[in-house]
């Protein structure tokens, strides 16, 4: 019997060196996204045109010496970002059957860099929650436990990224909407300074520079992937022409390299922001990695003044108050958003990196009134009840720097988690043919550098189209989606 074994590859290098092409990689991710959708309900719409887009990308760049830096990488799009010809309803029926006339500028920019958008992902209704649920697309489950939330408002993208259904995800953050899902799903993410990456043609926030800073960013599994993406995004002249309000500050590798030197750095940390006491797992995580604290005008001045007075280079603090909690508990925990919203108020860059998981003893300490007293604080009682039985769920730290010093943040993450594989993707290696995953959907084999089997592609497109039809009939049960057999005899058009 031939052995199937799981491997990891550097997908960026494989695409740049023509080991794979955009179409084969997109096919792999589309099948995986279907599998994830079956179990976690994180997808809103599949962009069927993405296959034509990948084919055109291959015609233009395959076997060429100079390829765009993100050539062939399929990525997911948060549902509040506009895609021409598709709805962007943020869970509101009033926005259904209202296809957008223009693409989100972030999507336009990533396309110009060679990446291929192929799916939109779920959000809470109006984006104002960290439970990822709405009456149109239903509820998204956490990658580790479908009965718990992946966070919000970018929860669908975080879930899909964590489960390997996309090479990287996209999101926005006005109170923690990138950082909360990243912490709950075990991902890396960065909320940059508000005007370092401005995005148009998307729902979210009040137009103009808001008091509570609205930022945009990415979900990845590794720090190196964040570096690659921000290297291309920060200070792009083409993007500045598209969105003039975006600050033309290029990626500054010298800031990154300076902070990787052996010069002594001064790092501030805290385990309790004085507003809500984190659960024991987060306190322990904060202590282990030396976490951070402090938190309108006068407050921002005081905060910045103290920062300079202490001469710190970065601040490390708990990513959130709780790990992922059951969906029904989120409504009572809105005060927890203070942990992330503070840095939107300050407009300080802040990012997330996973470092640990909740341990059995953390659960025990949480339930012990002496170890983790709640007194008469009803919010802390809600926190205790919601965070009970969290063993095994991801824990993360939040790293904060001064405005426009995102490069220092990326370097600090590299210190916390060392991992040299960029865009590593799980594949099955079988007889020299690569692709995809062993799952309830089945094993898809696509030979490297060979033309995709037409029947395979037709079958996949049909499944994605069927998903779209289910949504049109307001049938949100993905149990009704039947995955077809990929034998050639079953691959013909119906």
PDB file of N, CA and C in Angstrom, residues 108-197:
ATOM      1  N   UNK A 108      -8.164  45.255  -4.791  1.00  0.00           N
ATOM      2  CA  UNK A 108      -7.526  45.729  -6.024  1.00  0.00           C
ATOM      3  C   UNK A 108      -6.008  45.689  -5.904  1.00  0.00           C
ATOM      4  N   UNK A 109      -5.510  46.143  -4.752  1.00  0.00           N
ATOM      5  CA  UNK A 109      -4.069  46.191  -4.532  1.00  0.00           C
ATOM      6  C   UNK A 109      -3.464  44.788  -4.481  1.00  0.00           C
ATOM      7  N   UNK A 110      -4.093  43.885  -3.739  1.00  0.00           N
ATOM      8  CA  UNK A 110      -3.563  42.525  -3.631  1.00  0.00           C
ATOM      9  C   UNK A 110      -3.589  41.812  -4.978  1.00  0.00           C
ATOM     10  N   UNK A 111      -4.622  42.077  -5.778  1.00  0.00           N
ATOM     11  CA  UNK A 111      -4.662  41.514  -7.134  1.00  0.00           C
ATOM     12  C   UNK A 111      -3.473  42.005  -7.953  1.00  0.00           C
ATOM     13  N   UNK A 112      -3.153  43.285  -7.827  1.00  0.00           N
ATOM     14  CA  UNK A 112      -2.041  43.842  -8.599  1.00  0.00           C
ATOM     15  C   UNK A 112      -0.711  43.215  -8.197  1.00  0.00           C
ATOM     16  N   UNK A 113      -0.665  42.646  -6.992  1.00  0.00           N
ATOM     17  CA  UNK A 113       0.539  41.976  -6.507  1.00  0.00           C
ATOM     18  C   UNK A 113       0.552  40.491  -6.862  1.00  0.00           C
ATOM     19  N   UNK A 114      -0.490  40.036  -7.583  1.00  0.00           N
ATOM     20  CA  UNK A 114      -0.525  38.660  -8.068  1.00  0.00           C
ATOM     21  C   UNK A 114      -1.399  37.709  -7.285  1.00  0.00           C
ATOM     22  N   UNK A 115      -1.979  38.154  -6.156  1.00  0.00           N
ATOM     23  CA  UNK A 115      -2.828  37.282  -5.347  1.00  0.00           C
ATOM     24  C   UNK A 115      -4.222  37.172  -5.971  1.00  0.00           C
ATOM     25  N   UNK A 116      -4.936  36.114  -5.628  1.00  0.00           N
ATOM     26  CA  UNK A 116      -6.242  35.825  -6.236  1.00  0.00           C
ATOM     27  C   UNK A 116      -7.312  35.704  -5.149  1.00  0.00           C
ATOM     28  N   UNK A 117      -8.276  36.638  -5.085  1.00  0.00           N
ATOM     29  CA  UNK A 117      -9.376  36.500  -4.119  1.00  0.00           C
ATOM     30  C   UNK A 117     -10.332  35.410  -4.579  1.00  0.00           C
ATOM     31  N   UNK A 118     -10.749  34.521  -3.670  1.00  0.00           N
ATOM     32  CA  UNK A 118     -11.601  33.417  -4.127  1.00  0.00           C
ATOM     33  C   UNK A 118     -12.803  33.145  -3.234  1.00  0.00           C
ATOM     34  N   UNK A 119     -12.925  33.831  -2.121  1.00  0.00           N
ATOM     35  CA  UNK A 119     -14.027  33.546  -1.212  1.00  0.00           C
ATOM     36  C   UNK A 119     -14.245  34.747  -0.296  1.00  0.00           C
ATOM     37  N   UNK A 120     -15.505  34.986   0.108  1.00  0.00           N
ATOM     38  CA  UNK A 120     -15.791  35.983   1.138  1.00  0.00           C
ATOM     39  C   UNK A 120     -16.202  35.255   2.409  1.00  0.00           C
ATOM     40  N   UNK A 121     -15.944  35.890   3.559  1.00  0.00           N
ATOM     41  CA  UNK A 121     -16.086  35.178   4.832  1.00  0.00           C
ATOM     42  C   UNK A 121     -17.017  35.894   5.803  1.00  0.00           C
ATOM     43  N   UNK A 122     -17.511  35.141   6.749  1.00  0.00           N
ATOM     44  CA  UNK A 122     -18.595  35.584   7.623  1.00  0.00           C
ATOM     45  C   UNK A 122     -18.170  36.627   8.657  1.00  0.00           C
ATOM     46  N   UNK A 123     -19.154  37.440   9.060  1.00  0.00           N
ATOM     47  CA  UNK A 123     -18.969  38.505  10.044  1.00  0.00           C
ATOM     48  C   UNK A 123     -20.203  38.564  10.944  1.00  0.00           C
ATOM     49  N   UNK A 124     -20.104  39.197  12.130  1.00  0.00           N
ATOM     50  CA  UNK A 124     -21.303  39.458  12.922  1.00  0.00           C
ATOM     51  C   UNK A 124     -22.145  40.551  12.267  1.00  0.00           C
ATOM     52  N   UNK A 125     -23.429  40.553  12.556  1.00  0.00           N
ATOM     53  CA  UNK A 125     -24.310  41.565  11.975  1.00  0.00           C
ATOM     54  C   UNK A 125     -23.827  42.957  12.362  1.00  0.00           C
ATOM     55  N   UNK A 126     -23.662  43.823  11.365  1.00  0.00           N
ATOM     56  CA  UNK A 126     -23.172  45.210  11.491  1.00  0.00           C
ATOM     57  C   UNK A 126     -21.733  45.285  11.993  1.00  0.00           C
ATOM     58  N   UNK A 127     -21.052  44.157  12.140  1.00  0.00           N
ATOM     59  CA  UNK A 127     -19.646  44.094  12.557  1.00  0.00           C
ATOM     60  C   UNK A 127     -19.440  44.418  14.030  1.00  0.00           C
ATOM     61  N   UNK A 128     -20.509  44.624  14.792  1.00  0.00           N
ATOM     62  CA  UNK A 128     -20.381  45.144  16.155  1.00  0.00           C
ATOM     63  C   UNK A 128     -20.493  44.044  17.208  1.00  0.00           C
ATOM     64  N   UNK A 129     -19.623  43.052  17.135  1.00  0.00           N
ATOM     65  CA  UNK A 129     -19.634  41.982  18.129  1.00  0.00           C
ATOM     66  C   UNK A 129     -18.399  41.123  17.931  1.00  0.00           C
ATOM     67  N   UNK A 130     -18.041  40.338  18.972  1.00  0.00           N
ATOM     68  CA  UNK A 130     -16.989  39.350  18.743  1.00  0.00           C
ATOM     69  C   UNK A 130     -17.553  37.929  18.755  1.00  0.00           C
ATOM     70  N   UNK A 131     -18.867  37.806  18.563  1.00  0.00           N
ATOM     71  CA  UNK A 131     -19.441  36.522  18.172  1.00  0.00           C
ATOM     72  C   UNK A 131     -19.724  36.623  16.678  1.00  0.00           C
ATOM     73  N   UNK A 132     -19.302  35.637  15.905  1.00  0.00           N
ATOM     74  CA  UNK A 132     -19.393  35.734  14.440  1.00  0.00           C
ATOM     75  C   UNK A 132     -20.700  35.098  13.979  1.00  0.00           C
ATOM     76  N   UNK A 133     -21.801  35.855  14.060  1.00  0.00           N
ATOM     77  CA  UNK A 133     -23.119  35.313  13.766  1.00  0.00           C
ATOM     78  C   UNK A 133     -24.026  36.402  13.226  1.00  0.00           C
ATOM     79  N   UNK A 134     -24.866  36.036  12.256  1.00  0.00           N
ATOM     80  CA  UNK A 134     -25.854  36.969  11.721  1.00  0.00           C
ATOM     81  C   UNK A 134     -27.009  36.174  11.123  1.00  0.00           C
ATOM     82  N   UNK A 135     -28.179  36.812  10.920  1.00  0.00           N
ATOM     83  CA  UNK A 135     -29.355  36.086  10.427  1.00  0.00           C
ATOM     84  C   UNK A 135     -29.258  35.637   8.970  1.00  0.00           C
ATOM     85  N   UNK A 136     -28.316  36.185   8.221  1.00  0.00           N
ATOM     86  CA  UNK A 136     -28.208  35.842   6.803  1.00  0.00           C
ATOM     87  C   UNK A 136     -27.341  34.606   6.597  1.00  0.00           C
ATOM     88  N   UNK A 137     -26.155  34.596   7.166  1.00  0.00           N
ATOM     89  CA  UNK A 137     -25.211  33.501   6.927  1.00  0.00           C
ATOM     90  C   UNK A 137     -25.045  32.558   8.114  1.00  0.00           C
ATOM     91  N   UNK A 138     -25.675  32.858   9.240  1.00  0.00           N
ATOM     92  CA  UNK A 138     -25.597  31.956  10.381  1.00  0.00           C
ATOM     93  C   UNK A 138     -24.382  32.196  11.254  1.00  0.00           C
ATOM     94  N   UNK A 139     -24.026  31.187  12.047  1.00  0.00           N
ATOM     95  CA  UNK A 139     -22.990  31.299  13.073  1.00  0.00           C
ATOM     96  C   UNK A 139     -21.742  30.517  12.682  1.00  0.00           C
ATOM     97  N   UNK A 140     -20.589  31.146  12.851  1.00  0.00           N
ATOM     98  CA  UNK A 140     -19.297  30.509  12.571  1.00  0.00           C
ATOM     99  C   UNK A 140     -18.707  29.949  13.856  1.00  0.00           C
ATOM    100  N   UNK A 141     -18.163  28.730  13.789  1.00  0.00           N
ATOM    101  CA  UNK A 141     -17.569  28.099  14.959  1.00  0.00           C
ATOM    102  C   UNK A 141     -16.078  28.346  15.063  1.00  0.00           C
ATOM    103  N   UNK A 142     -15.564  28.177  16.264  1.00  0.00           N
ATOM    104  CA  UNK A 142     -14.126  28.297  16.504  1.00  0.00           C
ATOM    105  C   UNK A 142     -13.398  27.078  15.933  1.00  0.00           C
ATOM    106  N   UNK A 143     -12.199  27.247  15.374  1.00  0.00           N
ATOM    107  CA  UNK A 143     -11.464  26.114  14.795  1.00  0.00           C
ATOM    108  C   UNK A 143     -11.225  24.969  15.772  1.00  0.00           C
ATOM    109  N   UNK A 144     -11.113  25.286  17.060  1.00  0.00           N
ATOM    110  CA  UNK A 144     -10.858  24.259  18.067  1.00  0.00           C
ATOM    111  C   UNK A 144     -12.137  23.664  18.655  1.00  0.00           C
ATOM    112  N   UNK A 145     -13.235  24.417  18.581  1.00  0.00           N
ATOM    113  CA  UNK A 145     -14.489  23.977  19.191  1.00  0.00           C
ATOM    114  C   UNK A 145     -15.633  24.747  18.544  1.00  0.00           C
ATOM    115  N   UNK A 146     -16.439  24.076  17.737  1.00  0.00           N
ATOM    116  CA  UNK A 146     -17.478  24.771  16.971  1.00  0.00           C
ATOM    117  C   UNK A 146     -18.555  25.375  17.862  1.00  0.00           C
ATOM    118  N   UNK A 147     -18.602  24.981  19.134  1.00  0.00           N
ATOM    119  CA  UNK A 147     -19.587  25.547  20.051  1.00  0.00           C
ATOM    120  C   UNK A 147     -19.123  26.863  20.659  1.00  0.00           C
ATOM    121  N   UNK A 148     -17.917  27.281  20.300  1.00  0.00           N
ATOM    122  CA  UNK A 148     -17.363  28.543  20.801  1.00  0.00           C
ATOM    123  C   UNK A 148     -17.082  29.481  19.636  1.00  0.00           C
ATOM    124  N   UNK A 149     -16.955  30.754  19.966  1.00  0.00           N
ATOM    125  CA  UNK A 149     -16.793  31.767  18.923  1.00  0.00           C
ATOM    126  C   UNK A 149     -15.353  31.850  18.419  1.00  0.00           C
ATOM    127  N   UNK A 150     -15.160  32.136  17.129  1.00  0.00           N
ATOM    128  CA  UNK A 150     -13.824  32.405  16.606  1.00  0.00           C
ATOM    129  C   UNK A 150     -13.401  33.843  16.856  1.00  0.00           C
ATOM    130  N   UNK A 151     -14.294  34.637  17.469  1.00  0.00           N
ATOM    131  CA  UNK A 151     -14.031  36.060  17.646  1.00  0.00           C
ATOM    132  C   UNK A 151     -14.651  36.864  16.521  1.00  0.00           C
ATOM    133  N   UNK A 152     -14.559  38.171  16.643  1.00  0.00           N
ATOM    134  CA  UNK A 152     -15.148  39.036  15.633  1.00  0.00           C
ATOM    135  C   UNK A 152     -14.525  40.422  15.703  1.00  0.00           C
ATOM    136  N   UNK A 153     -14.762  41.228  14.675  1.00  0.00           N
ATOM    137  CA  UNK A 153     -15.745  40.900  13.665  1.00  0.00           C
ATOM    138  C   UNK A 153     -15.197  40.105  12.475  1.00  0.00           C
ATOM    139  N   UNK A 154     -13.891  39.893  12.433  1.00  0.00           N
ATOM    140  CA  UNK A 154     -13.281  39.186  11.293  1.00  0.00           C
ATOM    141  C   UNK A 154     -13.195  37.684  11.551  1.00  0.00           C
ATOM    142  N   UNK A 155     -14.197  37.129  12.237  1.00  0.00           N
ATOM    143  CA  UNK A 155     -14.123  35.743  12.684  1.00  0.00           C
ATOM    144  C   UNK A 155     -14.132  34.714  11.578  1.00  0.00           C
ATOM    145  N   UNK A 156     -14.898  34.947  10.505  1.00  0.00           N
ATOM    146  CA  UNK A 156     -14.943  33.985   9.413  1.00  0.00           C
ATOM    147  C   UNK A 156     -13.592  33.815   8.753  1.00  0.00           C
ATOM    148  N   UNK A 157     -12.908  34.927   8.521  1.00  0.00           N
ATOM    149  CA  UNK A 157     -11.586  34.872   7.897  1.00  0.00           C
ATOM    150  C   UNK A 157     -10.573  34.191   8.801  1.00  0.00           C
ATOM    151  N   UNK A 158     -10.637  34.498  10.104  1.00  0.00           N
ATOM    152  CA  UNK A 158      -9.704  33.879  11.043  1.00  0.00           C
ATOM    153  C   UNK A 158      -9.912  32.373  11.108  1.00  0.00           C
ATOM    154  N   UNK A 159     -11.167  31.949  11.147  1.00  0.00           N
ATOM    155  CA  UNK A 159     -11.479  30.517  11.192  1.00  0.00           C
ATOM    156  C   UNK A 159     -10.953  29.807   9.950  1.00  0.00           C
ATOM    157  N   UNK A 160     -11.224  30.364   8.776  1.00  0.00           N
ATOM    158  CA  UNK A 160     -10.796  29.742   7.523  1.00  0.00           C
ATOM    159  C   UNK A 160      -9.276  29.679   7.433  1.00  0.00           C
ATOM    160  N   UNK A 161      -8.591  30.738   7.863  1.00  0.00           N
ATOM    161  CA  UNK A 161      -7.128  30.759   7.836  1.00  0.00           C
ATOM    162  C   UNK A 161      -6.554  29.717   8.788  1.00  0.00           C
ATOM    163  N   UNK A 162      -7.096  29.660   9.998  1.00  0.00           N
ATOM    164  CA  UNK A 162      -6.580  28.729  11.004  1.00  0.00           C
ATOM    165  C   UNK A 162      -6.719  27.279  10.567  1.00  0.00           C
ATOM    166  N   UNK A 163      -7.777  26.971   9.813  1.00  0.00           N
ATOM    167  CA  UNK A 163      -8.023  25.595   9.381  1.00  0.00           C
ATOM    168  C   UNK A 163      -7.440  25.290   7.999  1.00  0.00           C
ATOM    169  N   UNK A 164      -6.642  26.218   7.458  1.00  0.00           N
ATOM    170  CA  UNK A 164      -5.925  25.941   6.213  1.00  0.00           C
ATOM    171  C   UNK A 164      -6.737  26.101   4.957  1.00  0.00           C
ATOM    172  N   UNK A 165      -7.856  26.850   5.024  1.00  0.00           N
ATOM    173  CA  UNK A 165      -8.702  27.024   3.852  1.00  0.00           C
ATOM    174  C   UNK A 165      -8.356  28.206   2.987  1.00  0.00           C
ATOM    175  N   UNK A 166      -7.306  28.941   3.328  1.00  0.00           N
ATOM    176  CA  UNK A 166      -6.848  30.088   2.541  1.00  0.00           C
ATOM    177  C   UNK A 166      -5.382  30.322   2.860  1.00  0.00           C
ATOM    178  N   UNK A 167      -4.630  30.904   1.930  1.00  0.00           N
ATOM    179  CA  UNK A 167      -3.206  31.126   2.198  1.00  0.00           C
ATOM    180  C   UNK A 167      -2.996  32.277   3.168  1.00  0.00           C
ATOM    181  N   UNK A 168      -3.864  33.278   3.110  1.00  0.00           N
ATOM    182  CA  UNK A 168      -3.890  34.328   4.131  1.00  0.00           C
ATOM    183  C   UNK A 168      -5.266  34.975   4.109  1.00  0.00           C
ATOM    184  N   UNK A 169      -5.640  35.574   5.224  1.00  0.00           N
ATOM    185  CA  UNK A 169      -6.946  36.205   5.334  1.00  0.00           C
ATOM    186  C   UNK A 169      -6.831  37.704   5.468  1.00  0.00           C
ATOM    187  N   UNK A 170      -7.951  38.399   5.292  1.00  0.00           N
ATOM    188  CA  UNK A 170      -7.990  39.854   5.401  1.00  0.00           C
ATOM    189  C   UNK A 170      -9.022  40.257   6.443  1.00  0.00           C
ATOM    190  N   UNK A 171      -8.844  41.446   7.017  1.00  0.00           N
ATOM    191  CA  UNK A 171      -9.800  41.907   8.014  1.00  0.00           C
ATOM    192  C   UNK A 171      -9.626  43.369   8.337  1.00  0.00           C
ATOM    193  N   UNK A 172     -10.524  43.873   9.170  1.00  0.00           N
ATOM    194  CA  UNK A 172     -10.471  45.253   9.637  1.00  0.00           C
ATOM    195  C   UNK A 172     -10.537  45.248  11.153  1.00  0.00           C
ATOM    196  N   UNK A 173     -10.170  46.378  11.784  1.00  0.00           N
ATOM    197  CA  UNK A 173     -10.071  46.426  13.243  1.00  0.00           C
ATOM    198  C   UNK A 173     -10.402  47.822  13.742  1.00  0.00           C
ATOM    199  N   UNK A 174     -11.544  47.939  14.455  1.00  0.00           N
ATOM    200  CA  UNK A 174     -11.910  49.227  15.045  1.00  0.00           C
ATOM    201  C   UNK A 174     -12.042  49.127  16.560  1.00  0.00           C
ATOM    202  N   UNK A 175     -11.905  47.919  17.096  1.00  0.00           N
ATOM    203  CA  UNK A 175     -11.947  47.724  18.535  1.00  0.00           C
ATOM    204  C   UNK A 175     -11.333  46.394  18.919  1.00  0.00           C
ATOM    205  N   UNK A 176     -10.681  45.767  17.942  1.00  0.00           N
ATOM    206  CA  UNK A 176     -10.085  44.461  18.167  1.00  0.00           C
ATOM    207  C   UNK A 176     -10.515  43.425  17.158  1.00  0.00           C
ATOM    208  N   UNK A 177     -11.124  43.860  16.052  1.00  0.00           N
ATOM    209  CA  UNK A 177     -11.736  42.922  15.100  1.00  0.00           C
ATOM    210  C   UNK A 177     -10.741  42.077  14.323  1.00  0.00           C
ATOM    211  N   UNK A 178      -9.473  42.444  14.312  1.00  0.00           N
ATOM    212  CA  UNK A 178      -8.410  41.563  13.827  1.00  0.00           C
ATOM    213  C   UNK A 178      -7.790  40.792  14.991  1.00  0.00           C
ATOM    214  N   UNK A 179      -7.538  41.504  16.075  1.00  0.00           N
ATOM    215  CA  UNK A 179      -6.762  40.930  17.175  1.00  0.00           C
ATOM    216  C   UNK A 179      -7.545  39.916  18.004  1.00  0.00           C
ATOM    217  N   UNK A 180      -8.829  40.165  18.230  1.00  0.00           N
ATOM    218  CA  UNK A 180      -9.627  39.203  19.003  1.00  0.00           C
ATOM    219  C   UNK A 180      -9.732  37.864  18.273  1.00  0.00           C
ATOM    220  N   UNK A 181     -10.119  37.836  16.978  1.00  0.00           N
ATOM    221  CA  UNK A 181     -10.142  36.547  16.272  1.00  0.00           C
ATOM    222  C   UNK A 181      -8.766  35.886  16.189  1.00  0.00           C
ATOM    223  N   UNK A 182      -7.717  36.687  16.004  1.00  0.00           N
ATOM    224  CA  UNK A 182      -6.373  36.105  15.943  1.00  0.00           C
ATOM    225  C   UNK A 182      -6.036  35.402  17.253  1.00  0.00           C
ATOM    226  N   UNK A 183      -6.353  36.047  18.376  1.00  0.00           N
ATOM    227  CA  UNK A 183      -6.044  35.442  19.674  1.00  0.00           C
ATOM    228  C   UNK A 183      -6.874  34.193  19.925  1.00  0.00           C
ATOM    229  N   UNK A 184      -8.129  34.186  19.478  1.00  0.00           N
ATOM    230  CA  UNK A 184      -9.016  33.044  19.732  1.00  0.00           C
ATOM    231  C   UNK A 184      -8.791  31.886  18.770  1.00  0.00           C
ATOM    232  N   UNK A 185      -8.177  32.165  17.623  1.00  0.00           N
ATOM    233  CA  UNK A 185      -7.951  31.116  16.617  1.00  0.00           C
ATOM    234  C   UNK A 185      -6.489  30.710  16.493  1.00  0.00           C
ATOM    235  N   UNK A 186      -5.604  31.317  17.288  1.00  0.00           N
ATOM    236  CA  UNK A 186      -4.202  30.942  17.253  1.00  0.00           C
ATOM    237  C   UNK A 186      -3.445  31.445  16.047  1.00  0.00           C
ATOM    238  N   UNK A 187      -3.724  32.696  15.629  1.00  0.00           N
ATOM    239  CA  UNK A 187      -3.108  33.270  14.434  1.00  0.00           C
ATOM    240  C   UNK A 187      -2.271  34.497  14.769  1.00  0.00           C
ATOM    241  N   UNK A 188      -1.525  34.959  13.767  1.00  0.00           N
ATOM    242  CA  UNK A 188      -0.751  36.193  13.869  1.00  0.00           C
ATOM    243  C   UNK A 188      -1.489  37.279  13.107  1.00  0.00           C
ATOM    244  N   UNK A 189      -1.541  38.490  13.675  1.00  0.00           N
ATOM    245  CA  UNK A 189      -2.175  39.607  12.973  1.00  0.00           C
ATOM    246  C   UNK A 189      -1.628  40.924  13.502  1.00  0.00           C
ATOM    247  N   UNK A 190      -1.771  41.971  12.716  1.00  0.00           N
ATOM    248  CA  UNK A 190      -1.311  43.313  13.084  1.00  0.00           C
ATOM    249  C   UNK A 190      -2.370  44.345  12.758  1.00  0.00           C
ATOM    250  N   UNK A 191      -2.706  45.184  13.741  1.00  0.00           N
ATOM    251  CA  UNK A 191      -3.509  46.380  13.507  1.00  0.00           C
ATOM    252  C   UNK A 191      -2.528  47.541  13.368  1.00  0.00           C
ATOM    253  N   UNK A 192      -2.310  48.049  12.162  1.00  0.00           N
ATOM    254  CA  UNK A 192      -1.337  49.136  11.992  1.00  0.00           C
ATOM    255  C   UNK A 192      -1.904  50.487  12.415  1.00  0.00           C
ATOM    256  N   UNK A 193      -1.052  51.491  12.436  1.00  0.00           N
ATOM    257  CA  UNK A 193      -1.507  52.862  12.635  1.00  0.00           C
ATOM    258  C   UNK A 193      -2.571  53.182  11.590  1.00  0.00           C
ATOM    259  N   UNK A 194      -3.605  53.946  11.994  1.00  0.00           N
ATOM    260  CA  UNK A 194      -4.800  54.106  11.171  1.00  0.00           C
ATOM    261  C   UNK A 194      -4.521  54.532   9.739  1.00  0.00           C
ATOM    262  N   UNK A 195      -3.703  55.536   9.525  1.00  0.00           N
ATOM    263  CA  UNK A 195      -3.533  56.049   8.162  1.00  0.00           C
ATOM    264  C   UNK A 195      -2.317  55.467   7.442  1.00  0.00           C
ATOM    265  N   UNK A 196      -1.719  54.416   8.015  1.00  0.00           N
ATOM    266  CA  UNK A 196      -0.618  53.778   7.292  1.00  0.00           C
ATOM    267  C   UNK A 196      -1.151  52.829   6.223  1.00  0.00           C
ATOM    268  N   UNK A 197      -2.380  52.359   6.402  1.00  0.00           N
ATOM    269  CA  UNK A 197      -3.020  51.553   5.348  1.00  0.00           C
ATOM    270  C   UNK A 197      -4.513  51.859   5.368  1.00  0.00           C
TER     271      UNK A 197
END
